[in-house]
Coordinates of C-alpha atoms and ligand atoms in Angstrom, one line a residue:
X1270 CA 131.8 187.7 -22.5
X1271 CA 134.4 189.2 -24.9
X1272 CA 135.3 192.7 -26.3
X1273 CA 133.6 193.3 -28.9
X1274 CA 135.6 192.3 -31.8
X1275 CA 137.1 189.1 -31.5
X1276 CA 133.4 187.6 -30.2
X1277 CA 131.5 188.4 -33.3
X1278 CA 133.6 185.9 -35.3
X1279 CA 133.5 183.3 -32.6
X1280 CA 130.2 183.8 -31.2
X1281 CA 128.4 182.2 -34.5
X1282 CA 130.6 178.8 -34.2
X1283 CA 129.9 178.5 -30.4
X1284 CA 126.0 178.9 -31.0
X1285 CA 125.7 176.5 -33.7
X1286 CA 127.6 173.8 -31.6
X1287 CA 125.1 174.3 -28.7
X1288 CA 122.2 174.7 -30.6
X1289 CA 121.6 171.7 -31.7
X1290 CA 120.2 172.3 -35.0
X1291 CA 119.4 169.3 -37.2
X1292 CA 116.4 169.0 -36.8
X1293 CA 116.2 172.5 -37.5
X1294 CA 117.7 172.7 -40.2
X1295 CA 115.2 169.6 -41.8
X1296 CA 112.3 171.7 -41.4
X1297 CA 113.0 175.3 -42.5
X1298 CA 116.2 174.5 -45.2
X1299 CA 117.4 177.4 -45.8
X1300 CA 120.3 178.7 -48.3
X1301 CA 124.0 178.2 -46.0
X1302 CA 124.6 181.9 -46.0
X1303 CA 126.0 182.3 -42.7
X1304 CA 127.2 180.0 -39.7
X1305 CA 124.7 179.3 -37.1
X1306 CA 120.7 180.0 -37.2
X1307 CA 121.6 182.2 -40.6
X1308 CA 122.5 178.6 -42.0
X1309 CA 119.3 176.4 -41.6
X1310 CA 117.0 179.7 -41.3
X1311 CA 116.0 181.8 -38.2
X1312 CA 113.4 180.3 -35.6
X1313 CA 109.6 180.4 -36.5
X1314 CA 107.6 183.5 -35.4
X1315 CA 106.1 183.6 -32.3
X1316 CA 102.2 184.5 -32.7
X1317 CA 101.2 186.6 -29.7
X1318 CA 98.3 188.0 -28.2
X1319 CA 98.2 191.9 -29.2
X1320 CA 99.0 194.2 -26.6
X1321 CA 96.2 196.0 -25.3
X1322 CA 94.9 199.5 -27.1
X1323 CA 95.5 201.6 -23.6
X1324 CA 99.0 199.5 -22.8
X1325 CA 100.1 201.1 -26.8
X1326 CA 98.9 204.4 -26.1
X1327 CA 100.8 205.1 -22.8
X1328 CA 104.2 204.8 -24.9
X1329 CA 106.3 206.4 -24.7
X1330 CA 105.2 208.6 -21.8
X1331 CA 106.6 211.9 -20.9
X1332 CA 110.5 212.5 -20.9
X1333 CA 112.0 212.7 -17.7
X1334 CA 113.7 216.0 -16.9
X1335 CA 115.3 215.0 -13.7
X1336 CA 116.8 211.3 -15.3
X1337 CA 118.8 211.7 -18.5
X1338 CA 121.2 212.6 -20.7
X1339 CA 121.5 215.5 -22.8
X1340 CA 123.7 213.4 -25.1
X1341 CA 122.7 212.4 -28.9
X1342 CA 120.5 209.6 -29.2
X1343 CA 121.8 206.2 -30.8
X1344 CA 120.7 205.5 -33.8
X1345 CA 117.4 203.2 -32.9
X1346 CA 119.0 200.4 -35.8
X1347 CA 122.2 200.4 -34.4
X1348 CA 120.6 199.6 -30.9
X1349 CA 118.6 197.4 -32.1
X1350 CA 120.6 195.8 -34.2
X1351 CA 123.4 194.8 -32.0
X1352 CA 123.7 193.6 -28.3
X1353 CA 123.4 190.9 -25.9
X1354 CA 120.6 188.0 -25.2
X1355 CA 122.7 185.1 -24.3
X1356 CA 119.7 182.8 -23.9
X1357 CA 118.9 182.8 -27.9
X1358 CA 122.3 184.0 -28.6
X1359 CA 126.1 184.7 -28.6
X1360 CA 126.0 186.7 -31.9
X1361 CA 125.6 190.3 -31.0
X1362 CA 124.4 191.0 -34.2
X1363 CA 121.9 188.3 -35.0
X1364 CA 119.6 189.4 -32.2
X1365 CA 116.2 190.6 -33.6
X1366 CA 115.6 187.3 -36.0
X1367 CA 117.4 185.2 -33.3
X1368 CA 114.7 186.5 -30.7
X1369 CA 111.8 186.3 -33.2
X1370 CA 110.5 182.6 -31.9
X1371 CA 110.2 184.3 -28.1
X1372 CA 106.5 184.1 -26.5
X1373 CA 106.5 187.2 -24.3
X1374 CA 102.9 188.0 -23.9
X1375 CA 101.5 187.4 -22.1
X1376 CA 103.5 187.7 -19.3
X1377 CA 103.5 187.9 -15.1
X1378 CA 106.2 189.4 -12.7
X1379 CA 106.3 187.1 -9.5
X1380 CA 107.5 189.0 -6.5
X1381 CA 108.3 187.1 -3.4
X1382 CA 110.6 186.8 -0.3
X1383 CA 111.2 189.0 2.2
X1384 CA 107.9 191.6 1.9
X1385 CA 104.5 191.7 3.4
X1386 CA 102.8 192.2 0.2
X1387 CA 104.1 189.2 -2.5
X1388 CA 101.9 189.0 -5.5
X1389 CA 102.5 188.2 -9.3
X1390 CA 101.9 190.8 -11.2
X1391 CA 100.6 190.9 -15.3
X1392 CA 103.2 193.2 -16.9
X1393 CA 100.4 195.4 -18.4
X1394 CA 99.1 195.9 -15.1
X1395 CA 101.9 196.9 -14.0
X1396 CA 101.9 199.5 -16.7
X1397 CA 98.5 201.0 -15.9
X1398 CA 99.5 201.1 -12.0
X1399 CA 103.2 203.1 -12.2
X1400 CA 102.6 204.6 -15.7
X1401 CA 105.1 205.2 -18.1
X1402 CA 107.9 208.1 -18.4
X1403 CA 110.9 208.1 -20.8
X1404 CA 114.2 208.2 -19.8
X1405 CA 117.5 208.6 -21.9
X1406 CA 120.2 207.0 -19.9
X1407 CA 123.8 206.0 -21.0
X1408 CA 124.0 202.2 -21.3
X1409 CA 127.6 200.8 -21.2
X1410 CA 128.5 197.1 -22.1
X1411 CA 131.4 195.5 -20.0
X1412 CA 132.6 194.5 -23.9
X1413 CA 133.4 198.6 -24.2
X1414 CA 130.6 199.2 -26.0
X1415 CA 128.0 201.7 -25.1
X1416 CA 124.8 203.4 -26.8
X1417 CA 122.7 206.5 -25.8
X1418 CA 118.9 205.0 -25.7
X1419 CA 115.2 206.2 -24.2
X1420 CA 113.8 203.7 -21.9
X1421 CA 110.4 203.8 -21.6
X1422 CA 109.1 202.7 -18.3
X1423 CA 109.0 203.2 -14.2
X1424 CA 111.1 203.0 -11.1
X1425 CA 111.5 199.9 -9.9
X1426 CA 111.2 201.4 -6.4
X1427 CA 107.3 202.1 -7.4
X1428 CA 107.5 198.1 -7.5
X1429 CA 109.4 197.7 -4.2
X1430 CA 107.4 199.8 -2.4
X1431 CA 103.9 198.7 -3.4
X1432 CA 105.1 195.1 -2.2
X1433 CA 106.3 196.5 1.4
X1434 CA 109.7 194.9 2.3
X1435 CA 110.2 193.5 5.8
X1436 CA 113.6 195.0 7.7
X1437 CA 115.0 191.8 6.2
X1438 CA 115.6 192.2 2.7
X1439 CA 118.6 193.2 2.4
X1440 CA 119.3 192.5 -1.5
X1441 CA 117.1 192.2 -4.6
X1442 CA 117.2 189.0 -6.4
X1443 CA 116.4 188.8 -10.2
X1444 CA 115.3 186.5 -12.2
X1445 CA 114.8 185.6 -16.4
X1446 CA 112.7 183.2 -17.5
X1447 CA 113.5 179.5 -18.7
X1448 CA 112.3 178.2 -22.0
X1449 CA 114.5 176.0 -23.9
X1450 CA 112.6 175.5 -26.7
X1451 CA 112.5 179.0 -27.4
X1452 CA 115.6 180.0 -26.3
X1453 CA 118.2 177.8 -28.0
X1454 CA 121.4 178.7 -26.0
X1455 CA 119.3 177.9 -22.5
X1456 CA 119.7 174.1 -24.0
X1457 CA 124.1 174.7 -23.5
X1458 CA 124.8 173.3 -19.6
X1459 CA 127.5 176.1 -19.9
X1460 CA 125.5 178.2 -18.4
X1461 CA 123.7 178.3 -15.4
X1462 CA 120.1 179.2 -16.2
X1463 CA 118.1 181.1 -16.1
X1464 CA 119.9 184.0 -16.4
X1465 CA 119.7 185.9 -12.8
X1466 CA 121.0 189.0 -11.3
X1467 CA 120.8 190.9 -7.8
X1468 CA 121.1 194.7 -6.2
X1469 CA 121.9 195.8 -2.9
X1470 CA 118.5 197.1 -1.5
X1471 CA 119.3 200.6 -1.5
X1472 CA 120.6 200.2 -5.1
X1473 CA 117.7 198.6 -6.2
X1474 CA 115.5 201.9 -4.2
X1475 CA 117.9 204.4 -6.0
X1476 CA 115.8 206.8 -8.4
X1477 CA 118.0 205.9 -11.2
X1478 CA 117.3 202.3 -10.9
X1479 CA 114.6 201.5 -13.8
X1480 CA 111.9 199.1 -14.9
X1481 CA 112.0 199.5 -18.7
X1482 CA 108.5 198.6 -20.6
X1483 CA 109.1 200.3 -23.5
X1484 CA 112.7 201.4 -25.8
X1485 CA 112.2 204.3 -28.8
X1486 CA 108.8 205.1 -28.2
X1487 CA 107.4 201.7 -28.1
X1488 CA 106.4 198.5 -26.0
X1489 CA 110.0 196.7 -25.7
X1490 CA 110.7 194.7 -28.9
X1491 CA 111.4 190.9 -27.8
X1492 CA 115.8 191.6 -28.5
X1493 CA 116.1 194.4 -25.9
X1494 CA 114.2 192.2 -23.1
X1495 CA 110.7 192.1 -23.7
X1496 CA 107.9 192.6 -22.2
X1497 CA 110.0 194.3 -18.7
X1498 CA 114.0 194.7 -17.8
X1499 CA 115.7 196.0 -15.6
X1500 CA 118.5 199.3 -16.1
X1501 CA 120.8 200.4 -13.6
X1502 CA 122.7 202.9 -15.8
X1503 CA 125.7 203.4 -13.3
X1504 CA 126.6 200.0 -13.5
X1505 CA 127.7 197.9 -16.8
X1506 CA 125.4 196.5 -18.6
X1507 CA 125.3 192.6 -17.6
X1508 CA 123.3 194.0 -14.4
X1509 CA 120.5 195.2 -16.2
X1510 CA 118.5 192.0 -16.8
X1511 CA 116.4 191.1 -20.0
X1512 CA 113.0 189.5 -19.7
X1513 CA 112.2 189.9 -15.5
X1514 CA 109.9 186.7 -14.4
X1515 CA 110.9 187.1 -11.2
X1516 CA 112.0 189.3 -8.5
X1517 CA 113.0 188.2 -4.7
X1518 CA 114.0 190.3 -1.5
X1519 CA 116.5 188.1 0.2
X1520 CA 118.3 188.7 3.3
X1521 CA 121.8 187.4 1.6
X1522 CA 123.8 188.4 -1.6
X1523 CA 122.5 186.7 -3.9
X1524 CA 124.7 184.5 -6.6
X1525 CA 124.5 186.4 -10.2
X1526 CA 125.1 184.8 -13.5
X1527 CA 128.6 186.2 -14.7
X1528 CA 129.9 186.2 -11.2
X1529 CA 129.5 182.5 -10.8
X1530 CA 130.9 181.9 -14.6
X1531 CA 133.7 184.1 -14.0
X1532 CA 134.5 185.7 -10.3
X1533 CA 137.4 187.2 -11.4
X1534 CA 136.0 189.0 -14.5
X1535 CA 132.7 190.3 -13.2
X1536 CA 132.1 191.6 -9.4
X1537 CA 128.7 192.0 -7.8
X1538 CA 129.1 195.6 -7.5
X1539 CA 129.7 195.9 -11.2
X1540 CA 130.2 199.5 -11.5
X1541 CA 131.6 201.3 -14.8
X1542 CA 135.1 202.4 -13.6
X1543 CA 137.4 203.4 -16.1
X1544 CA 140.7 202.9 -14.0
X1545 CA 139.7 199.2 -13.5
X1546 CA 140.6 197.2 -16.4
X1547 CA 138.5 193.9 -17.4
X1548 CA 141.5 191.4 -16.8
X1549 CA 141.6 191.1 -20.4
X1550 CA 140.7 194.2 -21.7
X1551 CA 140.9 197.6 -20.6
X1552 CA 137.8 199.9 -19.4
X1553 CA 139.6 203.1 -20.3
X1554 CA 137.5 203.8 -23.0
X1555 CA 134.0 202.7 -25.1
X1556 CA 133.1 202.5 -28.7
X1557 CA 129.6 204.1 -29.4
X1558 CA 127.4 202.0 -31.4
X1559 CA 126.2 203.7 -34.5
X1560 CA 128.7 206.2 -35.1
X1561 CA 131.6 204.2 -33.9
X1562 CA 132.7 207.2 -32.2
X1563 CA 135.8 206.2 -29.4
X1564 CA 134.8 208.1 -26.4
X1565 CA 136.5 208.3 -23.1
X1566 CA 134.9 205.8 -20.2
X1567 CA 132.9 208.0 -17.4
X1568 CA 133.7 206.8 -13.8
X1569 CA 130.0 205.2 -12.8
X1570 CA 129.0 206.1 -16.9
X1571 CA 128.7 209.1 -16.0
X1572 CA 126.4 208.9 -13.0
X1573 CA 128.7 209.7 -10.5
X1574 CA 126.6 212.8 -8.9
X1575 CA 123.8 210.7 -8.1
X1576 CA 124.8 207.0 -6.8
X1577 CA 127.9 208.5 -4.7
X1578 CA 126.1 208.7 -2.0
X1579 CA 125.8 204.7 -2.2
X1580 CA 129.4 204.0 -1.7
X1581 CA 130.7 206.0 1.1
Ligands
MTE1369 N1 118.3 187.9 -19.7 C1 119.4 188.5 -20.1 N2 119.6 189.8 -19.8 C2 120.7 190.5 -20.2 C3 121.7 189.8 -21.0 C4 121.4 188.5 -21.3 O1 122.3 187.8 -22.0 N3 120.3 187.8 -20.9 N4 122.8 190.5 -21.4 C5 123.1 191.7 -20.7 C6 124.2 192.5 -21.3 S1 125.8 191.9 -21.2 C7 123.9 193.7 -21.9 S2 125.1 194.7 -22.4 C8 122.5 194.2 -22.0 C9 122.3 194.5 -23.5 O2 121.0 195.1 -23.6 P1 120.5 195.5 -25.1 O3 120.7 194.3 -26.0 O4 119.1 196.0 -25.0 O5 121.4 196.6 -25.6 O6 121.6 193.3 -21.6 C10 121.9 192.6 -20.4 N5 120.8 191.8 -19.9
MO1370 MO1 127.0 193.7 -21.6

């Protein structure tokens, strides 16, 4: 990852070279406005199934007055507008037509490993079983960037719980989905797919720690992780994981996809600290998306009260 800046300029270059586009390019033409999909046209649209009349009406639930913010809102097209999906993208900005060829519905949550109840689960089941409420939580981007957004959604402890963990698990293991054809930048061996992600156990059981279904009111939209991702507001952003297929209780730390690209740049732990600089940026403070506002960095984003407990 980079700070925000510098990446937006050589983020286009890097997807076009692992895209792969030619053939692409023959089939939707396209006038050359930009570098990268913007050049040959943006994918197809997916067609998908509707989501189902009761699954709608839930959204976006009732808002939480135990969990969030009292802190403006970001404007919903600046958070929409801008962020991070490595698997179609390294543009930040591109992310809603970039996403557009994505088939997330329908779509089933595996959860396996160490519990007495494993099962895979149909996202909109899960919605009818742990409901909806509406959070506003701080997000903050280990790029310094951060936004002010309502998830829709439940705890993931609801989840964790309903599948009974044996004494075992000891961490939560997360994983995206894989579908290169879909998901152009999944084609780069740069990375190692699919995109994966883990908790400690009583992290991952923390009220705070959330299942979003649903962002401004609505069902996700595919760019912000559709159908089901995870948030774990305390921590920077990378954490919370886009597009869940699978969760796994394992007895041992799991391997997570920045910490194995870049050990020295992104920990496990992953907590917003502004007195730790990224070693090639500092952490001290965030830019807001929307208003651009510079804003001082909040030790755990601002969640300090409630996950200090964790790290005694
Ligand atoms: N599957 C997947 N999840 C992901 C990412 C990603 O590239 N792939 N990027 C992460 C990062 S770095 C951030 S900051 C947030 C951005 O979420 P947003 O685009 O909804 O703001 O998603 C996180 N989850
Ligand atoms: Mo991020």
């Amino acid at each position: 990852m980079e700070p925000t800046e510098p990446r937006v300029f050589f983020g286009r270059r890097r997807w076009l070279r692992a895209a792969g586009l030619g053939a692409i390019s023959l089939a939707s033409g396209g006038a050359a406005t930009w570098l990268g999909y913007r050049r040959f046209g943006p994918p197809p649209v997916a067609v998908l199934p509707p989501i189902p009349a009761d699954v709608t009406a839930a959204f976006p639930g009732a808002r939480s007055s135990r969990f969030g913010v009292d802190e403006a809102l970001t404007a919903r097209e600046a958070a929409d507008g801008y962020g991070n999906f490595f698997e179609f993208s390294e543009d930040k900005e591109g992310l809603v037509e970039a996403t557009r060829g994505f088939v997330h519905r329908p779509w089933a949550v595996e959860v396996r490993g160490e519990c007495h109840r494993p099962g895979t689960f149909d996202v909109w089941d899960l919605v009818r079983r742990f409901g909806v409420e509406e959070r506003v939580y701080r997000h903050r981007c280990v790029e310094a960037w951060a936004m002010v957004v309502p998830w829709s959604g439940f705890p993931l402890r609801a989840l964790i719980d309903a599948v009974a963990p044996t004494s075992r698990a000891r961490f939560v293991r997360f994983v995206s989905f894989h579908a290169p054809r879909q998901a152009p930048n999944q084609r780069s061996t740069r990375f190692a797919w699919p995109y994966h992600e883990g908790l400690r156990i009583d992290e991952a059981t923390h009220p705070l720690a959330f299942l979003a279904t649903g962002v401004y009111g609505e069902p996700l939209p595919a760019a912000h992780g559709a159908p089901i991702r995870l948030v774990v507001p305390w921590k920077y952003g990378f954490k919370s994981m886009k597009s869940i297929a699978r969760i796994e209780l394992v007895r041992e730390r799991p391997p997570t996809f920045w910490s194995t690209i870049a050990p020295a740049e992104y920990d496990f732990a992953a907590n917003v600290d502004p007195m730790t600089p990224h070693p090639r940026w500092s952490q001290a403070t965030e830019r807001m998306l929307g208003t651009g506002e510079l804003r001082a960095t909040q030790l755990m984003n601002g969640y300090v009260d409630e996950v200090a407990s964790l790290y005694t």
